[in-house]
Coordinates of C-alpha atoms (C1' of nucleotides) in Angstrom, one line a residue:
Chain X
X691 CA -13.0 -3.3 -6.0
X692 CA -15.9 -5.3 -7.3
X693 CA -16.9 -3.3 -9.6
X694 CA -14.9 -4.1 -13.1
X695 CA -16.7 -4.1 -16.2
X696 CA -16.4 -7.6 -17.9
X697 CA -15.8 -7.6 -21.8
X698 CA -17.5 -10.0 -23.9
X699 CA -20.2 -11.1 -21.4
X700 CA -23.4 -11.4 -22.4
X701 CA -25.1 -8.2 -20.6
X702 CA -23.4 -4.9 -22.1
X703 CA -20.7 -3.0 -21.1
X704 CA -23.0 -0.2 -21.0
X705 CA -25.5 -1.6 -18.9
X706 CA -23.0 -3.4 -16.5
X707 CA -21.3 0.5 -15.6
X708 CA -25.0 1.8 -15.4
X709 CA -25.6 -1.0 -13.0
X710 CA -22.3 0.0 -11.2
X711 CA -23.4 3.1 -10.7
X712 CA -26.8 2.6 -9.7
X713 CA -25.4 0.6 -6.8
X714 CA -23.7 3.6 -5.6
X715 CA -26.3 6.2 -6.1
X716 CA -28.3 3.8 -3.9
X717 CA -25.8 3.3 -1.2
X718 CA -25.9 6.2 -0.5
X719 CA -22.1 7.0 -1.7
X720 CA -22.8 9.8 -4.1
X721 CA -25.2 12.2 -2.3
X722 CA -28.6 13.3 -3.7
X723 CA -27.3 16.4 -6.2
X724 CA -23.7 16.0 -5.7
X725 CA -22.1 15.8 -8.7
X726 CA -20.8 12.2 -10.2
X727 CA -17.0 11.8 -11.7
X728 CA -16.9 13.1 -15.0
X729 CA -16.9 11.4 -18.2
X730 CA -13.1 11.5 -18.8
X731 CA -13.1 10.5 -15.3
X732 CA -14.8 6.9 -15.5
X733 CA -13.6 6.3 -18.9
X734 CA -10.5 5.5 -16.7
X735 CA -12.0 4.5 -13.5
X736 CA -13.6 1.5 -15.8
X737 CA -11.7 0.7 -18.5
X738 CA -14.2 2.2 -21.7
X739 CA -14.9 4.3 -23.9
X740 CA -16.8 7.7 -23.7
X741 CA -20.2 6.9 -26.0
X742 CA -20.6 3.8 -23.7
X743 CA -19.7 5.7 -20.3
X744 CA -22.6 8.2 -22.0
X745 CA -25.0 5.3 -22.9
X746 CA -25.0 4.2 -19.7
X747 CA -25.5 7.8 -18.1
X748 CA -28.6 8.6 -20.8
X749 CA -29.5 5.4 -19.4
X750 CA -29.6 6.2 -16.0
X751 CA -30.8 9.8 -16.9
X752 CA -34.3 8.1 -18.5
X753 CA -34.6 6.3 -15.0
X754 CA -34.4 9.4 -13.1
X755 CA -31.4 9.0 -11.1
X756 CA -29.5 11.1 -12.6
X757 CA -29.4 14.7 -14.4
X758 CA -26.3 17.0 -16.3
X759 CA -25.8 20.4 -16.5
X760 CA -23.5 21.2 -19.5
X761 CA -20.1 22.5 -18.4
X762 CA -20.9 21.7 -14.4
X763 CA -21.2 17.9 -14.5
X764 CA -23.7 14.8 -13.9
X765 CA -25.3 15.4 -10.6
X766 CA -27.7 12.5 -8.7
X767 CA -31.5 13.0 -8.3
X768 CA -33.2 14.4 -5.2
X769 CA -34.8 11.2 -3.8
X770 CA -37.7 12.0 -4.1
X771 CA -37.1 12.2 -8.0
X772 CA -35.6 8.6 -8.0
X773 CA -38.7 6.6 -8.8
X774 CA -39.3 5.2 -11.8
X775 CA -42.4 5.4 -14.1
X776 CA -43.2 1.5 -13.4
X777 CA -43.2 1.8 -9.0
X778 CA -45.0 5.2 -9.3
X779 CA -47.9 3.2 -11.8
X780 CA -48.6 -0.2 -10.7
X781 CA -51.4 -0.6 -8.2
X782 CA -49.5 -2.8 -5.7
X783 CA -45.9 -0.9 -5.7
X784 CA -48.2 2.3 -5.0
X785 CA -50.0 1.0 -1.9
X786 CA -47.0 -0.7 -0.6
X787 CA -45.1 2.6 -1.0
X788 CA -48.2 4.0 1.3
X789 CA -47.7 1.3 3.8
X790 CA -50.9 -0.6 3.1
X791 CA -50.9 -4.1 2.3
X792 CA -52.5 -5.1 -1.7
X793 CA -54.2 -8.0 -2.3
X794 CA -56.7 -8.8 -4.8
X795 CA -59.3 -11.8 -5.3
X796 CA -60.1 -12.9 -8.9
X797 CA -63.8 -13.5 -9.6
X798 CA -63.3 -15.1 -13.2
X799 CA -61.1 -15.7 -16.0
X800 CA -62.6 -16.5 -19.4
X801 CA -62.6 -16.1 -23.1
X802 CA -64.9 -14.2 -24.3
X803 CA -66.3 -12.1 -27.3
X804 CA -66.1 -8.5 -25.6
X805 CA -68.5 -5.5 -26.3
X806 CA -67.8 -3.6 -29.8
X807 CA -65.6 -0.7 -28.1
X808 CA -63.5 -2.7 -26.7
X809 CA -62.5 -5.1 -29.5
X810 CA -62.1 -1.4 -31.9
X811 CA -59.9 -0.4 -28.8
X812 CA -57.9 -3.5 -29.5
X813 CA -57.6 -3.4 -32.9
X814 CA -59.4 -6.6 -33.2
X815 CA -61.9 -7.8 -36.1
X816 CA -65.6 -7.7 -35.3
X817 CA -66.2 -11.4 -33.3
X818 CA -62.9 -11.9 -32.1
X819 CA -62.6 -13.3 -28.5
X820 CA -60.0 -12.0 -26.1
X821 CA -59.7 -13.4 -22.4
X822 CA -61.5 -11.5 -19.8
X823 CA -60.3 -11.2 -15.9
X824 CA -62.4 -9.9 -13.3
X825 CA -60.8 -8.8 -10.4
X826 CA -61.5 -6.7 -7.0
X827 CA -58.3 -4.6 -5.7
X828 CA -57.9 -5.0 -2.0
X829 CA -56.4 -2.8 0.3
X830 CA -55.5 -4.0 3.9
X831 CA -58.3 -6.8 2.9
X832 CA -61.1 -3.9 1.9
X833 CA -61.8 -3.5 -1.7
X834 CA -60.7 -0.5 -3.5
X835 CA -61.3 -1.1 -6.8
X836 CA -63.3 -3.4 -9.1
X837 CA -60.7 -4.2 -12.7
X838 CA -61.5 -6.1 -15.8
X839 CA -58.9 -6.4 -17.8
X840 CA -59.4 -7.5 -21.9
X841 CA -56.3 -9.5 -23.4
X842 CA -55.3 -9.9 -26.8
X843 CA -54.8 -13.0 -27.4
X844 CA -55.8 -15.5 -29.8
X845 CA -57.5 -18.9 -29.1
X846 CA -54.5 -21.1 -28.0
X847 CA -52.7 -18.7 -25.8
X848 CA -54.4 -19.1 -22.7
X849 CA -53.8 -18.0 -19.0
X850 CA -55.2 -19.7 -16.4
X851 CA -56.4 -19.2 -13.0
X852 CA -52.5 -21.1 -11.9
X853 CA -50.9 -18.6 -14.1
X854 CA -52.7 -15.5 -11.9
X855 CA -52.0 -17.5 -8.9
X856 CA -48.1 -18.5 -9.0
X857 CA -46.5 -15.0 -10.3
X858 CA -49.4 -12.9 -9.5
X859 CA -48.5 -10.7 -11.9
X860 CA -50.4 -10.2 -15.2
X861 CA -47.6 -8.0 -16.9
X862 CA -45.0 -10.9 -16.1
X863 CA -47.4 -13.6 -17.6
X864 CA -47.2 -11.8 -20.5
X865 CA -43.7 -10.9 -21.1
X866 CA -42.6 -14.8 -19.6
X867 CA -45.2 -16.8 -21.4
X868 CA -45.8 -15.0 -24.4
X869 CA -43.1 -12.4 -25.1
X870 CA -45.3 -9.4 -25.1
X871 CA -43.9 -6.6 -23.3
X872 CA -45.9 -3.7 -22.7
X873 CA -43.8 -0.5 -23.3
X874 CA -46.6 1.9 -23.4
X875 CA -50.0 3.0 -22.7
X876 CA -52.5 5.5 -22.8
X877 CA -54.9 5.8 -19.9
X878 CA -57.8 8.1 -18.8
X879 CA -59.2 9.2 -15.5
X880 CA -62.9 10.6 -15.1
X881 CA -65.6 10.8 -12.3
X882 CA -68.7 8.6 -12.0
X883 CA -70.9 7.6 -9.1
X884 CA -71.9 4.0 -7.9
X885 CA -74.5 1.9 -9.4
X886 CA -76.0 -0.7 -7.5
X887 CA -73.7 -3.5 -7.9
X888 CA -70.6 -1.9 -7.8
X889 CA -71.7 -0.1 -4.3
X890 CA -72.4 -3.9 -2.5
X891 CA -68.9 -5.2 -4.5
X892 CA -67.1 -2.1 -2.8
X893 CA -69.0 -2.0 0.1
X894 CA -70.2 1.4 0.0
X895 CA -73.5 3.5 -0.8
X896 CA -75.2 4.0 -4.1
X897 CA -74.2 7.3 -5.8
X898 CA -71.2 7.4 -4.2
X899 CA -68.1 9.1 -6.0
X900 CA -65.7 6.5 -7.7
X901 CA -62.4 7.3 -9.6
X902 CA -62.9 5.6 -13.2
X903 CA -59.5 4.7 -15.1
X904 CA -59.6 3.3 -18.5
X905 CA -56.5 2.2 -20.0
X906 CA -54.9 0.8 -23.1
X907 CA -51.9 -1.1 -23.0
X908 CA -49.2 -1.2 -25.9
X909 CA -46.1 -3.9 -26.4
X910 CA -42.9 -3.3 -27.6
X911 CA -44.2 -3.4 -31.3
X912 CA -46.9 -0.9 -30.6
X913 CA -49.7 -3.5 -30.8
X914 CA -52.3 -2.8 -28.4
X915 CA -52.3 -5.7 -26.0
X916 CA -54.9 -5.1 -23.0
X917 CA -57.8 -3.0 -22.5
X918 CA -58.2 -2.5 -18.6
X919 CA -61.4 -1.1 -17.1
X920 CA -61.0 0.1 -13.3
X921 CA -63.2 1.6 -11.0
X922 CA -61.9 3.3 -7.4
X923 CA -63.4 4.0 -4.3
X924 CA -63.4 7.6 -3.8
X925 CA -62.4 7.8 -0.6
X926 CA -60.1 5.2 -0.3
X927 CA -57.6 5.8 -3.3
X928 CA -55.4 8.3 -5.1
X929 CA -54.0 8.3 -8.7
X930 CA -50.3 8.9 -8.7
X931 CA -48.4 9.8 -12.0
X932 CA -45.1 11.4 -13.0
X933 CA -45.2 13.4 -16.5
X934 CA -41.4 13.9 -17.9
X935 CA -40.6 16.0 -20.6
Chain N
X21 CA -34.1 17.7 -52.9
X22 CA -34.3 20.3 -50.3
X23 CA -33.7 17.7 -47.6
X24 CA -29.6 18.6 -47.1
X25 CA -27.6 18.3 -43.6
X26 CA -25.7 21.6 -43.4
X27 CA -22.4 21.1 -41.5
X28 CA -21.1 23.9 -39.2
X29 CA -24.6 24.8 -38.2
X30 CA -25.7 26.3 -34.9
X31 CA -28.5 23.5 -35.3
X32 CA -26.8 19.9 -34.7
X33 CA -27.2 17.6 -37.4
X34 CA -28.9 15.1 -35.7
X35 CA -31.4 17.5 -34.8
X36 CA -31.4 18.8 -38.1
X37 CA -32.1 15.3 -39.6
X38 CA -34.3 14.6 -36.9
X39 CA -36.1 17.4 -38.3
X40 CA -36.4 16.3 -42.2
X41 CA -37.5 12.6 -40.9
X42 CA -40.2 13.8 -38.5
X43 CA -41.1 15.8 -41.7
X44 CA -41.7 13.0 -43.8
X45 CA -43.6 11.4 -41.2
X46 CA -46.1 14.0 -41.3
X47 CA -46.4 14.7 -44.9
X48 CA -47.4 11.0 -45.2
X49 CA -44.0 10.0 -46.8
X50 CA -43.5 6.8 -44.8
X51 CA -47.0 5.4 -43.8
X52 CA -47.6 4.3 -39.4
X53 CA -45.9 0.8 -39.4
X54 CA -43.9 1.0 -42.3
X55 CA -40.3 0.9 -42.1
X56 CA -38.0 4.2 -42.8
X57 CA -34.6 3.9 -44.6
X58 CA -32.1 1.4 -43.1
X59 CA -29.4 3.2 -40.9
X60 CA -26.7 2.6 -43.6
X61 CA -29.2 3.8 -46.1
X62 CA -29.5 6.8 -44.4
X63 CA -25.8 7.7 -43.7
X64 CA -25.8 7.5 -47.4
X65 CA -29.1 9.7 -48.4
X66 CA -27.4 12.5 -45.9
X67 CA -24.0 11.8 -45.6
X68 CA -23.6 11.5 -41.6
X69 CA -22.2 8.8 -39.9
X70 CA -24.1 6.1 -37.8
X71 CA -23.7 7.2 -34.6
X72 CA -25.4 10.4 -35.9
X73 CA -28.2 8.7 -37.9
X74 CA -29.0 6.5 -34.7
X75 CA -29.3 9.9 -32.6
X76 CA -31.6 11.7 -34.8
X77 CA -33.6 8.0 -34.4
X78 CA -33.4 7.9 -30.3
X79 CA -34.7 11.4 -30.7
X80 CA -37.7 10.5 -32.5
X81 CA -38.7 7.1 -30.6
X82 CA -38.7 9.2 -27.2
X83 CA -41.0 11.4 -29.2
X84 CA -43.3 8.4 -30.0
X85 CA -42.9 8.8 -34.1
X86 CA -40.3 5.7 -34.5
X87 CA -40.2 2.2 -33.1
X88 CA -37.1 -0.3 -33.9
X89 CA -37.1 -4.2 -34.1
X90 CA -33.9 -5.7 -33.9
X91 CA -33.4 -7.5 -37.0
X92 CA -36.3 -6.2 -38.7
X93 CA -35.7 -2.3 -38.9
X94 CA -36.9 0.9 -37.7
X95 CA -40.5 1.8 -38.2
X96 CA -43.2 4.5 -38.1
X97 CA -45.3 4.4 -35.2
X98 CA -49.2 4.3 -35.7
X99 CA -50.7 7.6 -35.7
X100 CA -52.5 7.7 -32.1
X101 CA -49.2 7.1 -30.3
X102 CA -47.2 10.1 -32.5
X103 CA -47.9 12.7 -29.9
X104 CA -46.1 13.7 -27.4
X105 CA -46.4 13.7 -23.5
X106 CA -46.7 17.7 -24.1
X107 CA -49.6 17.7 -26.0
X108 CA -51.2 15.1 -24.1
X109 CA -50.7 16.7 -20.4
X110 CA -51.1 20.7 -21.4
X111 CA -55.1 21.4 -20.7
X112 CA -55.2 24.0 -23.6
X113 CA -53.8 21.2 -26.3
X114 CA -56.4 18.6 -24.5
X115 CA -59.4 20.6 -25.3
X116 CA -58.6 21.8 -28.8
X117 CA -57.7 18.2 -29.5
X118 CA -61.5 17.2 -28.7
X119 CA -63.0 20.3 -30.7
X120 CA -63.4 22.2 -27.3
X121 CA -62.4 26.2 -27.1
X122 CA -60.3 26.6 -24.4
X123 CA -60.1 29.7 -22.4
X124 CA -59.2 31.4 -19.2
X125 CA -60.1 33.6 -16.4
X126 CA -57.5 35.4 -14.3
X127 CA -59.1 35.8 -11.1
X128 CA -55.6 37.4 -9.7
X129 CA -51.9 37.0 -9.3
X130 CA -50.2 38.3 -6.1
X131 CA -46.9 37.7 -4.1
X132 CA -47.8 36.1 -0.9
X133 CA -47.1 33.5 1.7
X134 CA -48.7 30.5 1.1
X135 CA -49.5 27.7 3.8
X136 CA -46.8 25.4 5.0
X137 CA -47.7 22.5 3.1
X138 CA -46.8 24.5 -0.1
X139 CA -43.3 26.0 1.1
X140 CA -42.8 22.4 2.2
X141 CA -43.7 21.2 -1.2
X142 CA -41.2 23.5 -2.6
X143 CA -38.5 23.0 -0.6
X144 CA -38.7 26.9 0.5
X145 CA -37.8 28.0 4.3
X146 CA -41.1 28.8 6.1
X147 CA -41.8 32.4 5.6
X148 CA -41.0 32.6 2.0
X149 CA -43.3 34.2 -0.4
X150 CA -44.0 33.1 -4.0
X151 CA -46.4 34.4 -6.4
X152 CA -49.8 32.8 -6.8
X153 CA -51.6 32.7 -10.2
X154 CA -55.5 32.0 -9.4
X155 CA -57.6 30.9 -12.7
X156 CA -61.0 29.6 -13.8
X157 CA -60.6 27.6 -16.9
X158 CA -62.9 27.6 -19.9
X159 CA -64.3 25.0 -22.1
X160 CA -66.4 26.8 -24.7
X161 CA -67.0 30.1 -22.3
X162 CA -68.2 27.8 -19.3
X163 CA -66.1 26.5 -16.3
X164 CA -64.2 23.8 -16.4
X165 CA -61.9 24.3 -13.5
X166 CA -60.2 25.7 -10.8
X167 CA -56.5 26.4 -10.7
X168 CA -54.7 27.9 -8.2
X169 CA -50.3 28.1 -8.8
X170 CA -47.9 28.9 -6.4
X171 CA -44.5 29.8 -8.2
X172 CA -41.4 29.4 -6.2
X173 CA -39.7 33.1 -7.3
X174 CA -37.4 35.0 -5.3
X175 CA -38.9 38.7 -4.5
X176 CA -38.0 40.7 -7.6
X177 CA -38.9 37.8 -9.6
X178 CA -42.3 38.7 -10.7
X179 CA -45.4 37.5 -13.4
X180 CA -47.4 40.0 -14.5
X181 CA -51.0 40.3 -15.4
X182 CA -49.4 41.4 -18.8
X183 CA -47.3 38.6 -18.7
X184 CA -50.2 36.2 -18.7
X185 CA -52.1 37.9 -21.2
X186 CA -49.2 38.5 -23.3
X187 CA -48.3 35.1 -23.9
X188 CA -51.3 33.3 -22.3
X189 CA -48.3 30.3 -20.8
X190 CA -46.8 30.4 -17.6
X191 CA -44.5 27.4 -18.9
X192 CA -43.5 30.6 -21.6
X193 CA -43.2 32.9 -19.0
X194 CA -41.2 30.4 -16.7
X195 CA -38.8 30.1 -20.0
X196 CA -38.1 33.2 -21.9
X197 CA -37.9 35.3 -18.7
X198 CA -36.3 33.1 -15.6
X199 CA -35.0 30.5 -18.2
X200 CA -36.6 28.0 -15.7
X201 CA -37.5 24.6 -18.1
X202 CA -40.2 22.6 -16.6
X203 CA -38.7 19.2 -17.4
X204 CA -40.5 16.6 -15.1
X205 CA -43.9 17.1 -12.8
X206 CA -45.4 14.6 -9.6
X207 CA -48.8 14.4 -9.9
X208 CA -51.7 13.1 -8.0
X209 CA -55.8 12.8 -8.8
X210 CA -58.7 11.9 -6.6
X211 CA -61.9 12.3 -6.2
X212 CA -63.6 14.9 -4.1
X213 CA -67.0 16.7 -3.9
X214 CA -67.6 20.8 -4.3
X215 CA -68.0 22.8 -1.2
X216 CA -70.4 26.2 -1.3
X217 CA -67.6 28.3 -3.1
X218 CA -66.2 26.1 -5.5
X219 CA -70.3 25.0 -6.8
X220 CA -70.5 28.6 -7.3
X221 CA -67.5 29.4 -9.3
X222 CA -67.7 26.7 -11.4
X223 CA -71.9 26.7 -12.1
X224 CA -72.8 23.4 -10.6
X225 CA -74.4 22.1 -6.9
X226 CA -73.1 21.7 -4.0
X227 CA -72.1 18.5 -3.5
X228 CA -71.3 17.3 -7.0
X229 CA -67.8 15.6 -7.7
X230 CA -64.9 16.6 -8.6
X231 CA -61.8 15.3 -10.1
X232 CA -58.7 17.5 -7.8
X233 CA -55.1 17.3 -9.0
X234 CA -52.4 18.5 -7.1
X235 CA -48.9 18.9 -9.5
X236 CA -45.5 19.5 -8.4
X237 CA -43.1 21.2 -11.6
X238 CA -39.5 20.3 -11.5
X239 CA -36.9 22.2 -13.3
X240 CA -34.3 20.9 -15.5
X241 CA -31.6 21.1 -12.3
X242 CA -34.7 19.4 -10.5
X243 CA -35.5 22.3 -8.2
X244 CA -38.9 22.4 -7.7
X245 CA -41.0 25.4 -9.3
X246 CA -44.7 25.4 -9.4
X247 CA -47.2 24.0 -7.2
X248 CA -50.4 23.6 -8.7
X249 CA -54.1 22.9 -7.6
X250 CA -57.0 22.4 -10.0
X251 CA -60.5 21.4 -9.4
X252 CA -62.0 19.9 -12.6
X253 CA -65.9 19.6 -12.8
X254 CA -66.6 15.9 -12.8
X255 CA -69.4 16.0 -15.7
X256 CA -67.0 18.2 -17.9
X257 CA -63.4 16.7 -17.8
X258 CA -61.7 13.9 -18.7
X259 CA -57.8 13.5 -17.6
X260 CA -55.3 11.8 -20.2
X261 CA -52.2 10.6 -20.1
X262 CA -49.1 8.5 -21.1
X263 CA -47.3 6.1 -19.3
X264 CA -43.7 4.9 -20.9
X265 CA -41.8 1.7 -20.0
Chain R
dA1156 C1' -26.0 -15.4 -46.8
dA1157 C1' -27.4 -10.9 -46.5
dG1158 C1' -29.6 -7.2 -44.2
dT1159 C1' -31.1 -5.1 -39.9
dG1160 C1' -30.4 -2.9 -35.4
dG1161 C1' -27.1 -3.3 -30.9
dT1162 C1' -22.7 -2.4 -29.0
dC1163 C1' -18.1 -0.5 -28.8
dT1164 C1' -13.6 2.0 -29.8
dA1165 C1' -10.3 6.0 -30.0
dG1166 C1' -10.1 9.7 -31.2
dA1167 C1' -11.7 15.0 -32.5
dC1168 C1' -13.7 19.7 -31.9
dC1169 C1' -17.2 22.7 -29.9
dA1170 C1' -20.1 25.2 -26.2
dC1171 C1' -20.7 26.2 -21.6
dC1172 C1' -19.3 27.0 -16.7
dT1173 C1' -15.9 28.0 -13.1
dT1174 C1' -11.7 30.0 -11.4
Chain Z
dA1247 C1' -7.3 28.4 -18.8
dG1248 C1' -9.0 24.3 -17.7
dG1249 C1' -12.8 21.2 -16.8
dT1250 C1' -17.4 19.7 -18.0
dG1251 C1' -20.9 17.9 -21.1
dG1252 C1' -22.5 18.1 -26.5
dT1253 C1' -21.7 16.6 -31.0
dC1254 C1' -19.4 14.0 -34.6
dT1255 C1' -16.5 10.7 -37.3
dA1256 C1' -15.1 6.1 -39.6
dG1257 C1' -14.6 2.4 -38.7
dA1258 C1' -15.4 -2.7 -36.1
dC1259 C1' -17.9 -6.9 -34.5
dC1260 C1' -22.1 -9.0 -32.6
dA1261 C1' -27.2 -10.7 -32.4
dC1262 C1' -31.4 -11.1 -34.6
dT1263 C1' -34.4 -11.8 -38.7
dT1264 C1' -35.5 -13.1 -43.3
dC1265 C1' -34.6 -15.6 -47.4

DNA sequence: AAGTGGTCTAGACCACCTT
DNA sequence: AGGTGGTCTAGACCACTTC
């Protein structure tokens, strides 16, 4: 048996059994809403104590693989269920999850002293500059959306076309380069039409309907970090969420 | 002091001093993104151990009230991140929250059998009936939207006019009578535009946009519960919401 | 060095569900 | 009655931050 939980290592004894157990729910050895072994159970199977065979359960419970009913057990999610918050909300894992192919092409990246709203949004003093990226979301090479994303981040801490370019990944540039992890964020969703520029970038008519999102991003400290401005095709995309609680 | 952690309550204690902390968030006590009392402080001030004191704390960060920095200490979150995912996601709590009076028209509720793609959606055999709640919703006496539930009940399970009126929540209903807890939803938005009826109903032209969400409740065993369709004028609504992790 | 949160133990008793 | 999760204790040591 691989699975032995390793004392003093440098990931937690918690997080190693949640790991553990992940592995199984995902192999498909503990069905969808069959129950798992019970707490007295793995505290022998695995060597420790009950609060950490519980912290890793909570753990797993937050990530939606697993739920307990008190007095019959901890039972594994309905698949459907087993999705976490961050696949169901980033733009890429959600088209790949729809079997179309995400790409994007990056019009600019610059500093920049951004419009009022958006530097109040941010938190920052009146003046500040932020950097600004300009993207167009594609979708099996046809645009989908049109994003501009503001990041705060003070003169010195730059990211650069390379950066974009070799993870791909904004939130990663972040958390790698800068130790900002964003945690949190509040977002909204309303209806406009087209104007004339964003109809030829999207390659559709004037007036047409497009899905406006506007969210703001928070780190781990709950300092706003990135305003993000995103405008969808009507017809060609849909807004997936999961609410919990 | 009124602020005392009775032992041998039916409340637990780390709800109970959940309860007096959250308190003094409110009242102002401890300002947004100042720190609260140390843990060791606090096992002290109410004379409960640590693991106790750090459960009332989880509590309140997945509330959004509390944020903790390793090393530094636990802290009070800023004001516009302090409500819930409740308040944020319920349309009446949306509306009040923007100085809007919300209200409701219940067009009917009958037991009936719904098309496949609902039963499907709720994991019912084909053939089943479950009740249907059909609703125009108000913002300041004019329509907002369209909102059609299906509720997966078995036949002798029913919702009553009365019901509705009574207590004005289905989530109540769902509760206090069929101790069903909606615990976790799937929800998607897009953009769509309003045939003859729906222009009617909700005041506007044919043709104008709309914003349509489709939700799927789940349960706290994660049964599926509720099916629900809304069309939301596009000139009148604004969707929020709050992503975690 | 001192204070903070992060992890962990080895128990205990209670509330709920099933048989 | 026996098993399950829910709550709680009184400690311990570690990692991180600040002084």
């Amino acid at each position: 048996m691989s699975s032995v939980i390793l004392p003093h290592a440098a990931i937690p004894k918690y997080y190693q059994l949640a790991t553990i157990l992940q592995g199984k729910i995902e192999a498909g050895e503990w069905a969808p809403r069959s129950p798992i072994p019970s707490e007295r159970q793995l505290e022998l199977m695995y060597d420790v104590s009950r609060p950490t065979i519980r912290q890793a359960i909570e753990y797993l419970i937050t990530q939606g693989l697993l739920y307990r009913e008190h007095g019959r057990g901890t039972f594994v999610s309905p698949e459907k269920l087993q999705k976490g918050l961050r696949e169901l909300t980033s733009f890429t894992e959600d088209l790949v999850q729809r079997g179309i192919r995400p790409g994007q092409v990056i019009r600019s990246i610059e500093r920049i002293t951004p419009p009022e709203g958006v530097l109040q949004r941010l938190e920052l003093p009146v003046g500040s500059t932020v950097i600004r990226i300009d993207r167009i979301r594609l979708g099996n090479e046809t645009p989908i959306g049109l994003q501009v994303s503001y990041i705060a981040l003070a003169p010195g801490q730059e990211i650069t076309i390379e950066d974009m370019e070799k993870t791909g990944s904004l939130y990663r540039i972040l958390e790698e380069k800068f130790n900002l992890i964003p945690t949190e964020a509040d977002e909204t969703l309303e209806v406009t039409l087209a104007n004339r520029e964003e109809a030829n970038l999207l390659e559709i008519n004037e007036g047409s309907p497009l899905l406006l999102s506007e969210r703001l991003t928070f780190t781990q400290n709950r300092r706003p970090v990135e305003f993000v401005h995103i405008l969808y095709r009507g017809d060609r995309y849909r807004y997936y969420t999961r609410l919990k609680r």
